[in-house]
PDB file of C-alpha atoms in Angstrom:
ATOM      1  CA  GLY A  17     141.792 -91.353  53.054  1.00  0.00           C
ATOM      2  CA  GLU A  18     138.982 -92.234  54.047  1.00  0.00           C
ATOM      3  CA  SER A  19     135.325 -90.226  54.085  1.00  0.00           C
ATOM      4  CA  VAL A  20     136.094 -87.559  51.763  1.00  0.00           C
ATOM      5  CA  GLY A  21     133.228 -85.667  50.723  1.00  0.00           C
ATOM      6  CA  LEU A  22     132.854 -83.052  48.011  1.00  0.00           C
ATOM      7  CA  HIS A  23     129.992 -81.225  48.272  1.00  0.00           C
ATOM      8  CA  LEU A  24     128.300 -80.876  51.371  1.00  0.00           C
ATOM      9  CA  PRO A  25     124.416 -81.555  51.513  1.00  0.00           C
ATOM     10  CA  THR A  26     122.848 -78.264  52.620  1.00  0.00           C
ATOM     11  CA  LEU A  27     119.289 -78.258  54.841  1.00  0.00           C
ATOM     12  CA  SER A  28     118.049 -74.573  55.108  1.00  0.00           C
ATOM     13  CA  VAL A  29     115.479 -74.442  58.249  1.00  0.00           C
ATOM     14  CA  GLN A  30     113.029 -71.648  60.044  1.00  0.00           C
ATOM     15  CA  GLU A  31     114.655 -70.402  62.984  1.00  0.00           C
ATOM     16  CA  GLY A  32     112.171 -72.135  65.549  1.00  0.00           C
ATOM     17  CA  ASP A  33     111.556 -75.177  63.906  1.00  0.00           C
ATOM     18  CA  ASN A  34     113.103 -78.746  64.146  1.00  0.00           C
ATOM     19  CA  SER A  35     115.876 -80.068  62.034  1.00  0.00           C
ATOM     20  CA  ILE A  36     116.358 -83.741  61.407  1.00  0.00           C
ATOM     21  CA  ILE A  37     119.996 -84.790  59.941  1.00  0.00           C
ATOM     22  CA  ASN A  38     120.366 -88.080  58.815  1.00  0.00           C
ATOM     23  CA  CYS A  39     123.416 -90.145  57.745  1.00  0.00           C
ATOM     24  CA  ALA A  40     123.570 -93.516  56.866  1.00  0.00           C
ATOM     25  CA  TYR A  41     126.797 -95.561  57.968  1.00  0.00           C
ATOM     26  CA  SER A  42     129.004 -97.906  56.348  1.00  0.00           C
ATOM     27  CA  ASN A  43     130.113-101.130  58.336  1.00  0.00           C
ATOM     28  CA  SER A  44     127.521-103.190  60.416  1.00  0.00           C
ATOM     29  CA  ALA A  45     129.831-104.262  63.075  1.00  0.00           C
ATOM     30  CA  SER A  46     130.299-100.324  63.762  1.00  0.00           C
ATOM     31  CA  ASP A  47     128.830-100.339  67.572  1.00  0.00           C
ATOM     32  CA  TYR A  48     129.879 -96.737  68.945  1.00  0.00           C
ATOM     33  CA  PHE A  49     128.091 -93.459  66.920  1.00  0.00           C
ATOM     34  CA  ILE A  50     128.995 -89.896  67.780  1.00  0.00           C
ATOM     35  CA  TRP A  51     127.408 -86.459  66.237  1.00  0.00           C
ATOM     36  CA  TYR A  52     129.852 -83.942  66.083  1.00  0.00           C
ATOM     37  CA  LYS A  53     128.920 -80.161  65.062  1.00  0.00           C
ATOM     38  CA  GLN A  54     131.820 -78.180  63.853  1.00  0.00           C
ATOM     39  CA  GLU A  55     131.533 -74.081  63.335  1.00  0.00           C
ATOM     40  CA  SER A  56     133.451 -71.927  60.562  1.00  0.00           C
ATOM     41  CA  GLY A  57     136.996 -72.208  61.253  1.00  0.00           C
ATOM     42  CA  LYS A  58     136.751 -74.157  64.625  1.00  0.00           C
ATOM     43  CA  GLY A  59     137.469 -78.128  65.421  1.00  0.00           C
ATOM     44  CA  PRO A  60     134.495 -80.471  65.293  1.00  0.00           C
ATOM     45  CA  GLN A  61     132.319 -80.256  68.890  1.00  0.00           C
ATOM     46  CA  PHE A  62     131.013 -83.333  70.440  1.00  0.00           C
ATOM     47  CA  ILE A  63     126.879 -82.882  71.018  1.00  0.00           C
ATOM     48  CA  ILE A  64     125.726 -86.720  71.260  1.00  0.00           C
ATOM     49  CA  ASP A  65     126.627 -90.137  71.493  1.00  0.00           C
ATOM     50  CA  ILE A  66     124.966 -93.332  71.159  1.00  0.00           C
ATOM     51  CA  ARG A  67     125.720 -97.226  71.398  1.00  0.00           C
ATOM     52  CA  SER A  68     124.506 -99.770  69.446  1.00  0.00           C
ATOM     53  CA  ASN A  69     122.778-101.848  72.391  1.00  0.00           C
ATOM     54  CA  MET A  70     120.115 -98.289  72.375  1.00  0.00           C
ATOM     55  CA  ASP A  71     118.137 -97.125  69.454  1.00  0.00           C
ATOM     56  CA  LYS A  72     117.696 -93.336  70.697  1.00  0.00           C
ATOM     57  CA  ARG A  73     119.304 -90.988  73.309  1.00  0.00           C
ATOM     58  CA  GLN A  74     117.821 -87.834  74.250  1.00  0.00           C
ATOM     59  CA  GLY A  75     120.476 -84.794  75.401  1.00  0.00           C
ATOM     60  CA  GLN A  76     119.396 -81.492  75.539  1.00  0.00           C
ATOM     61  CA  ARG A  77     117.758 -80.053  72.761  1.00  0.00           C
ATOM     62  CA  VAL A  78     118.660 -83.230  70.851  1.00  0.00           C
ATOM     63  CA  THR A  79     118.397 -86.886  70.107  1.00  0.00           C
ATOM     64  CA  VAL A  80     120.218 -89.372  68.071  1.00  0.00           C
ATOM     65  CA  LEU A  81     118.346 -91.917  67.149  1.00  0.00           C
ATOM     66  CA  LEU A  82     120.087 -95.203  65.538  1.00  0.00           C
ATOM     67  CA  ASN A  83     118.551 -97.724  62.936  1.00  0.00           C
ATOM     68  CA  LYS A  84     120.943-101.140  63.063  1.00  0.00           C
ATOM     69  CA  THR A  85     118.530-102.516  60.483  1.00  0.00           C
ATOM     70  CA  VAL A  86     119.339-100.737  57.625  1.00  0.00           C
ATOM     71  CA  LYS A  87     122.621 -98.606  59.088  1.00  0.00           C
ATOM     72  CA  HIS A  88     120.578 -94.956  60.034  1.00  0.00           C
ATOM     73  CA  LEU A  89     121.785 -92.450  62.910  1.00  0.00           C
ATOM     74  CA  SER A  90     119.862 -89.199  62.636  1.00  0.00           C
ATOM     75  CA  LEU A  91     120.051 -86.030  64.778  1.00  0.00           C
ATOM     76  CA  GLN A  92     116.756 -84.340  65.588  1.00  0.00           C
ATOM     77  CA  ILE A  93     116.964 -80.545  66.977  1.00  0.00           C
ATOM     78  CA  ALA A  94     114.227 -79.247  68.667  1.00  0.00           C
ATOM     79  CA  ALA A  95     113.480 -75.731  68.375  1.00  0.00           C
ATOM     80  CA  THR A  96     116.297 -74.583  65.761  1.00  0.00           C
ATOM     81  CA  GLN A  97     118.599 -71.479  66.776  1.00  0.00           C
ATOM     82  CA  PRO A  98     120.522 -69.301  64.764  1.00  0.00           C
ATOM     83  CA  GLY A  99     123.492 -70.689  67.040  1.00  0.00           C
ATOM     84  CA  ASP A 100     122.691 -73.769  65.329  1.00  0.00           C
ATOM     85  CA  SER A 101     123.840 -73.140  62.380  1.00  0.00           C
ATOM     86  CA  ALA A 102     127.391 -75.298  61.628  1.00  0.00           C
ATOM     87  CA  VAL A 103     128.438 -77.991  59.886  1.00  0.00           C
ATOM     88  CA  TYR A 104     127.400 -81.447  61.528  1.00  0.00           C
ATOM     89  CA  PHE A 105     129.045 -85.233  60.840  1.00  0.00           C
ATOM     90  CA  CYS A 106     128.190 -88.185  61.923  1.00  0.00           C
ATOM     91  CA  ALA A 107     130.860 -90.653  62.936  1.00  0.00           C
ATOM     92  CA  GLU A 108     130.741 -93.973  63.390  1.00  0.00           C
ATOM     93  CA  GLN A 109     134.118 -96.477  65.783  1.00  0.00           C
ATOM     94  CA  THR A 110     134.285-100.528  66.115  1.00  0.00           C
ATOM     95  CA  SER A 111     135.964-100.536  69.652  1.00  0.00           C
ATOM     96  CA  TYR A 112     139.393 -99.978  69.925  1.00  0.00           C
ATOM     97  CA  ASP A 113     139.447 -98.902  66.114  1.00  0.00           C
ATOM     98  CA  LYS A 114     139.473 -95.631  64.222  1.00  0.00           C
ATOM     99  CA  VAL A 115     136.376 -93.283  63.731  1.00  0.00           C
ATOM    100  CA  ILE A 116     134.929 -93.164  60.148  1.00  0.00           C
ATOM    101  CA  PHE A 117     133.634 -89.687  59.807  1.00  0.00           C
ATOM    102  CA  GLY A 118     130.511 -89.223  57.281  1.00  0.00           C
ATOM    103  CA  PRO A 119     130.877 -86.194  54.803  1.00  0.00           C
ATOM    104  CA  GLY A 120     128.515 -83.706  56.993  1.00  0.00           C
ATOM    105  CA  THR A 121     125.424 -81.846  56.889  1.00  0.00           C
ATOM    106  CA  SER A 122     125.764 -78.122  56.468  1.00  0.00           C
ATOM    107  CA  LEU A 123     122.857 -76.766  58.517  1.00  0.00           C
ATOM    108  CA  SER A 124     121.635 -73.220  57.565  1.00  0.00           C
ATOM    109  CA  VAL A 125     119.085 -71.648  60.103  1.00  0.00           C
ATOM    110  CA  ILE A 126     116.765 -68.703  58.915  1.00  0.00           C
ATOM    111  CA  PRO A 127     116.092 -66.345  61.275  1.00  0.00           C
TER     112      PRO A 127
ATOM    113  CA  GLY B  30     140.700 -77.728  82.293  1.00  0.00           C
ATOM    114  CA  ALA B  31     142.602 -77.645  78.986  1.00  0.00           C
ATOM    115  CA  GLY B  32     141.639 -78.468  75.647  1.00  0.00           C
ATOM    116  CA  VAL B  33     143.597 -79.653  73.091  1.00  0.00           C
ATOM    117  CA  SER B  34     146.023 -77.323  71.249  1.00  0.00           C
ATOM    118  CA  GLN B  35     148.057 -77.439  68.304  1.00  0.00           C
ATOM    119  CA  SER B  36     150.622 -74.971  67.146  1.00  0.00           C
ATOM    120  CA  PRO B  37     151.009 -73.061  64.956  1.00  0.00           C
ATOM    121  CA  SER B  38     147.247 -72.333  64.323  1.00  0.00           C
ATOM    122  CA  ASN B  39     147.930 -70.906  60.351  1.00  0.00           C
ATOM    123  CA  LYS B  40     151.726 -72.246  58.739  1.00  0.00           C
ATOM    124  CA  VAL B  41     152.471 -70.813  54.968  1.00  0.00           C
ATOM    125  CA  THR B  42     155.121 -72.693  53.324  1.00  0.00           C
ATOM    126  CA  GLU B  43     156.697 -72.875  49.786  1.00  0.00           C
ATOM    127  CA  LYS B  44     156.263 -75.628  47.559  1.00  0.00           C
ATOM    128  CA  GLY B  45     159.129 -78.276  48.587  1.00  0.00           C
ATOM    129  CA  LYS B  46     159.971 -77.360  51.838  1.00  0.00           C
ATOM    130  CA  ASP B  47     158.880 -79.076  55.431  1.00  0.00           C
ATOM    131  CA  VAL B  48     156.704 -78.513  57.892  1.00  0.00           C
ATOM    132  CA  GLU B  49     155.863 -80.257  61.155  1.00  0.00           C
ATOM    133  CA  LEU B  50     152.480 -79.699  63.025  1.00  0.00           C
ATOM    134  CA  ARG B  51     152.478 -79.877  66.601  1.00  0.00           C
ATOM    135  CA  CYS B  52     149.667 -81.366  68.718  1.00  0.00           C
ATOM    136  CA  ASP B  53     149.141 -81.258  72.532  1.00  0.00           C
ATOM    137  CA  PRO B  54     146.204 -83.524  73.458  1.00  0.00           C
ATOM    138  CA  ILE B  55     144.277 -83.177  76.821  1.00  0.00           C
ATOM    139  CA  SER B  56     146.217 -84.571  79.213  1.00  0.00           C
ATOM    140  CA  GLY B  57     145.360 -88.410  80.278  1.00  0.00           C
ATOM    141  CA  HIS B  58     143.817 -89.173  77.226  1.00  0.00           C
ATOM    142  CA  THR B  59     145.082 -93.049  75.650  1.00  0.00           C
ATOM    143  CA  ALA B  60     144.237 -92.182  72.114  1.00  0.00           C
ATOM    144  CA  LEU B  61     145.363 -89.326  69.740  1.00  0.00           C
ATOM    145  CA  TYR B  62     143.805 -88.567  65.830  1.00  0.00           C
ATOM    146  CA  TRP B  63     145.136 -86.533  62.806  1.00  0.00           C
ATOM    147  CA  TYR B  64     142.942 -85.492  60.514  1.00  0.00           C
ATOM    148  CA  ARG B  65     142.595 -83.244  57.225  1.00  0.00           C
ATOM    149  CA  GLN B  66     139.843 -81.560  56.201  1.00  0.00           C
ATOM    150  CA  SER B  67     140.153 -79.120  52.872  1.00  0.00           C
ATOM    151  CA  LEU B  68     137.839 -76.329  52.385  1.00  0.00           C
ATOM    152  CA  GLY B  69     133.871 -77.323  52.748  1.00  0.00           C
ATOM    153  CA  GLN B  70     134.578 -81.143  53.063  1.00  0.00           C
ATOM    154  CA  GLY B  71     134.675 -83.721  55.361  1.00  0.00           C
ATOM    155  CA  LEU B  72     137.246 -84.921  57.599  1.00  0.00           C
ATOM    156  CA  GLU B  73     139.749 -87.676  56.275  1.00  0.00           C
ATOM    157  CA  PHE B  74     141.514 -90.026  57.991  1.00  0.00           C
ATOM    158  CA  LEU B  75     145.492 -89.142  58.515  1.00  0.00           C
ATOM    159  CA  ILE B  76     146.730 -91.935  61.770  1.00  0.00           C
ATOM    160  CA  TYR B  77     145.548 -92.883  65.086  1.00  0.00           C
ATOM    161  CA  PHE B  78     147.669 -93.075  67.668  1.00  0.00           C
ATOM    162  CA  GLN B  79     147.465 -95.778  71.084  1.00  0.00           C
ATOM    163  CA  GLY B  80     149.626 -94.659  73.740  1.00  0.00           C
ATOM    164  CA  ASN B  81     153.075 -93.797  71.331  1.00  0.00           C
ATOM    165  CA  SER B  82     152.017 -97.111  68.934  1.00  0.00           C
ATOM    166  CA  ALA B  83     150.234 -96.463  65.972  1.00  0.00           C
ATOM    167  CA  PRO B  84     148.219 -99.149  65.336  1.00  0.00           C
ATOM    168  CA  ASP B  85     146.273 -97.201  61.764  1.00  0.00           C
ATOM    169  CA  LYS B  86     148.637 -95.625  59.517  1.00  0.00           C
ATOM    170  CA  SER B  87     146.702 -95.963  56.647  1.00  0.00           C
ATOM    171  CA  GLY B  88     144.929 -92.707  55.797  1.00  0.00           C
ATOM    172  CA  LEU B  89     148.635 -90.901  55.299  1.00  0.00           C
ATOM    173  CA  PRO B  90     148.390 -90.001  51.741  1.00  0.00           C
ATOM    174  CA  SER B  91     151.761 -90.337  50.845  1.00  0.00           C
ATOM    175  CA  ASP B  92     155.220 -91.200  52.404  1.00  0.00           C
ATOM    176  CA  ARG B  93     155.509 -88.218  52.867  1.00  0.00           C
ATOM    177  CA  PHE B  94     153.613 -87.982  55.284  1.00  0.00           C
ATOM    178  CA  SER B  95     154.607 -89.446  58.697  1.00  0.00           C
ATOM    179  CA  ALA B  96     153.574 -88.872  62.432  1.00  0.00           C
ATOM    180  CA  GLU B  97     155.444 -89.618  65.662  1.00  0.00           C
ATOM    181  CA  ARG B  98     154.091 -90.011  69.528  1.00  0.00           C
ATOM    182  CA  THR B  99     156.209 -89.376  72.160  1.00  0.00           C
ATOM    183  CA  GLY B 100     155.474 -90.145  76.421  1.00  0.00           C
ATOM    184  CA  GLY B 101     151.702 -90.853  75.590  1.00  0.00           C
ATOM    185  CA  SER B 102     151.499 -87.304  74.846  1.00  0.00           C
ATOM    186  CA  VAL B 103     152.344 -84.743  72.804  1.00  0.00           C
ATOM    187  CA  SER B 104     152.113 -85.922  68.735  1.00  0.00           C
ATOM    188  CA  THR B 105     153.854 -83.911  65.700  1.00  0.00           C
ATOM    189  CA  LEU B 106     153.240 -84.209  62.015  1.00  0.00           C
ATOM    190  CA  THR B 107     155.334 -84.364  59.400  1.00  0.00           C
ATOM    191  CA  ILE B 108     155.035 -83.152  56.100  1.00  0.00           C
ATOM    192  CA  GLN B 109     158.381 -83.200  54.036  1.00  0.00           C
ATOM    193  CA  ARG B 110     158.715 -81.629  50.334  1.00  0.00           C
ATOM    194  CA  THR B 111     155.202 -79.894  50.749  1.00  0.00           C
ATOM    195  CA  GLN B 112     153.195 -79.521  47.555  1.00  0.00           C
ATOM    196  CA  GLN B 113     150.116 -77.269  47.295  1.00  0.00           C
ATOM    197  CA  GLU B 114     147.658 -80.341  47.436  1.00  0.00           C
ATOM    198  CA  ASP B 115     148.594 -80.569  51.174  1.00  0.00           C
ATOM    199  CA  SER B 116     146.985 -77.397  51.927  1.00  0.00           C
ATOM    200  CA  ALA B 117     144.186 -78.005  54.479  1.00  0.00           C
ATOM    201  CA  VAL B 118     143.414 -77.577  57.883  1.00  0.00           C
ATOM    202  CA  TYR B 119     144.868 -80.506  59.885  1.00  0.00           C
ATOM    203  CA  LEU B 120     143.109 -81.429  62.576  1.00  0.00           C
ATOM    204  CA  CYS B 121     144.153 -83.249  66.165  1.00  0.00           C
ATOM    205  CA  ALA B 122     142.024 -84.832  68.737  1.00  0.00           C
ATOM    206  CA  SER B 123     142.410 -87.367  71.419  1.00  0.00           C
ATOM    207  CA  SER B 124     140.235 -88.974  73.828  1.00  0.00           C
ATOM    208  CA  PHE B 125     140.133 -91.554  76.281  1.00  0.00           C
ATOM    209  CA  TRP B 126     140.556 -95.158  74.495  1.00  0.00           C
ATOM    210  CA  ASP B 127     137.233 -95.519  72.469  1.00  0.00           C
ATOM    211  CA  ASN B 128     135.621 -92.743  74.089  1.00  0.00           C
ATOM    212  CA  GLU B 129     134.632 -89.501  72.338  1.00  0.00           C
ATOM    213  CA  GLN B 130     137.486 -87.134  70.905  1.00  0.00           C
ATOM    214  CA  PHE B 131     138.035 -83.772  71.549  1.00  0.00           C
ATOM    215  CA  PHE B 132     139.328 -81.619  68.593  1.00  0.00           C
ATOM    216  CA  GLY B 133     141.737 -79.597  68.590  1.00  0.00           C
ATOM    217  CA  PRO B 134     141.663 -75.733  66.928  1.00  0.00           C
ATOM    218  CA  GLY B 135     143.993 -77.119  64.147  1.00  0.00           C
ATOM    219  CA  THR B 136     146.977 -75.869  61.847  1.00  0.00           C
ATOM    220  CA  ARG B 137     145.625 -74.296  58.859  1.00  0.00           C
ATOM    221  CA  LEU B 138     148.326 -75.106  56.102  1.00  0.00           C
ATOM    222  CA  THR B 139     148.686 -73.442  52.574  1.00  0.00           C
ATOM    223  CA  VAL B 140     151.218 -74.274  50.560  1.00  0.00           C
ATOM    224  CA  LEU B 141     152.043 -71.807  47.797  1.00  0.00           C
TER     225      LEU B 141
END
């Protein structure tokens, strides 16, 4: 199988601070990128996506940045809250092809 | 509307037995995906269906694993002669063509 992580990297942030989660993707032909949030015991949940013709997209408290030059994706969470504690996965996809998930980052919010 | 559902939610089986996992995608979704997630790890792609056909089976770990999808809807993932290393959470997701995937709650498989 692909994209099996070993030990998840962990990011700890203070409640109220901004969080930045980074992801390097592998396929320069990928044209669709997604961030998922997975809480303990649940399946991944869609947060935000971005197409390759954009470099920034904003949602509610979340912003995704795409740098195609260096194949880098980031998720910014503003005013991080305890409910944001979860594992965050980036994913890349080429049109009509399978999605490839990154290894995930565990975000821990300190009250 | 109803999301992706999976059954059973938990399955405990003995080594060597066969198991069948079921996924009911969101109605109207054309694509269906199976993933495996071991404890504390990322998502491992297994297989992907577009309609009833599986253009990509590259993620299936061995020939003990098979999957089918009928009527462009329900899918079953079958694991024959289960081994302890098959223990994991098996996640199903569906999407409308290549848009974002919606995940089910998963089936936790434990092979004793």
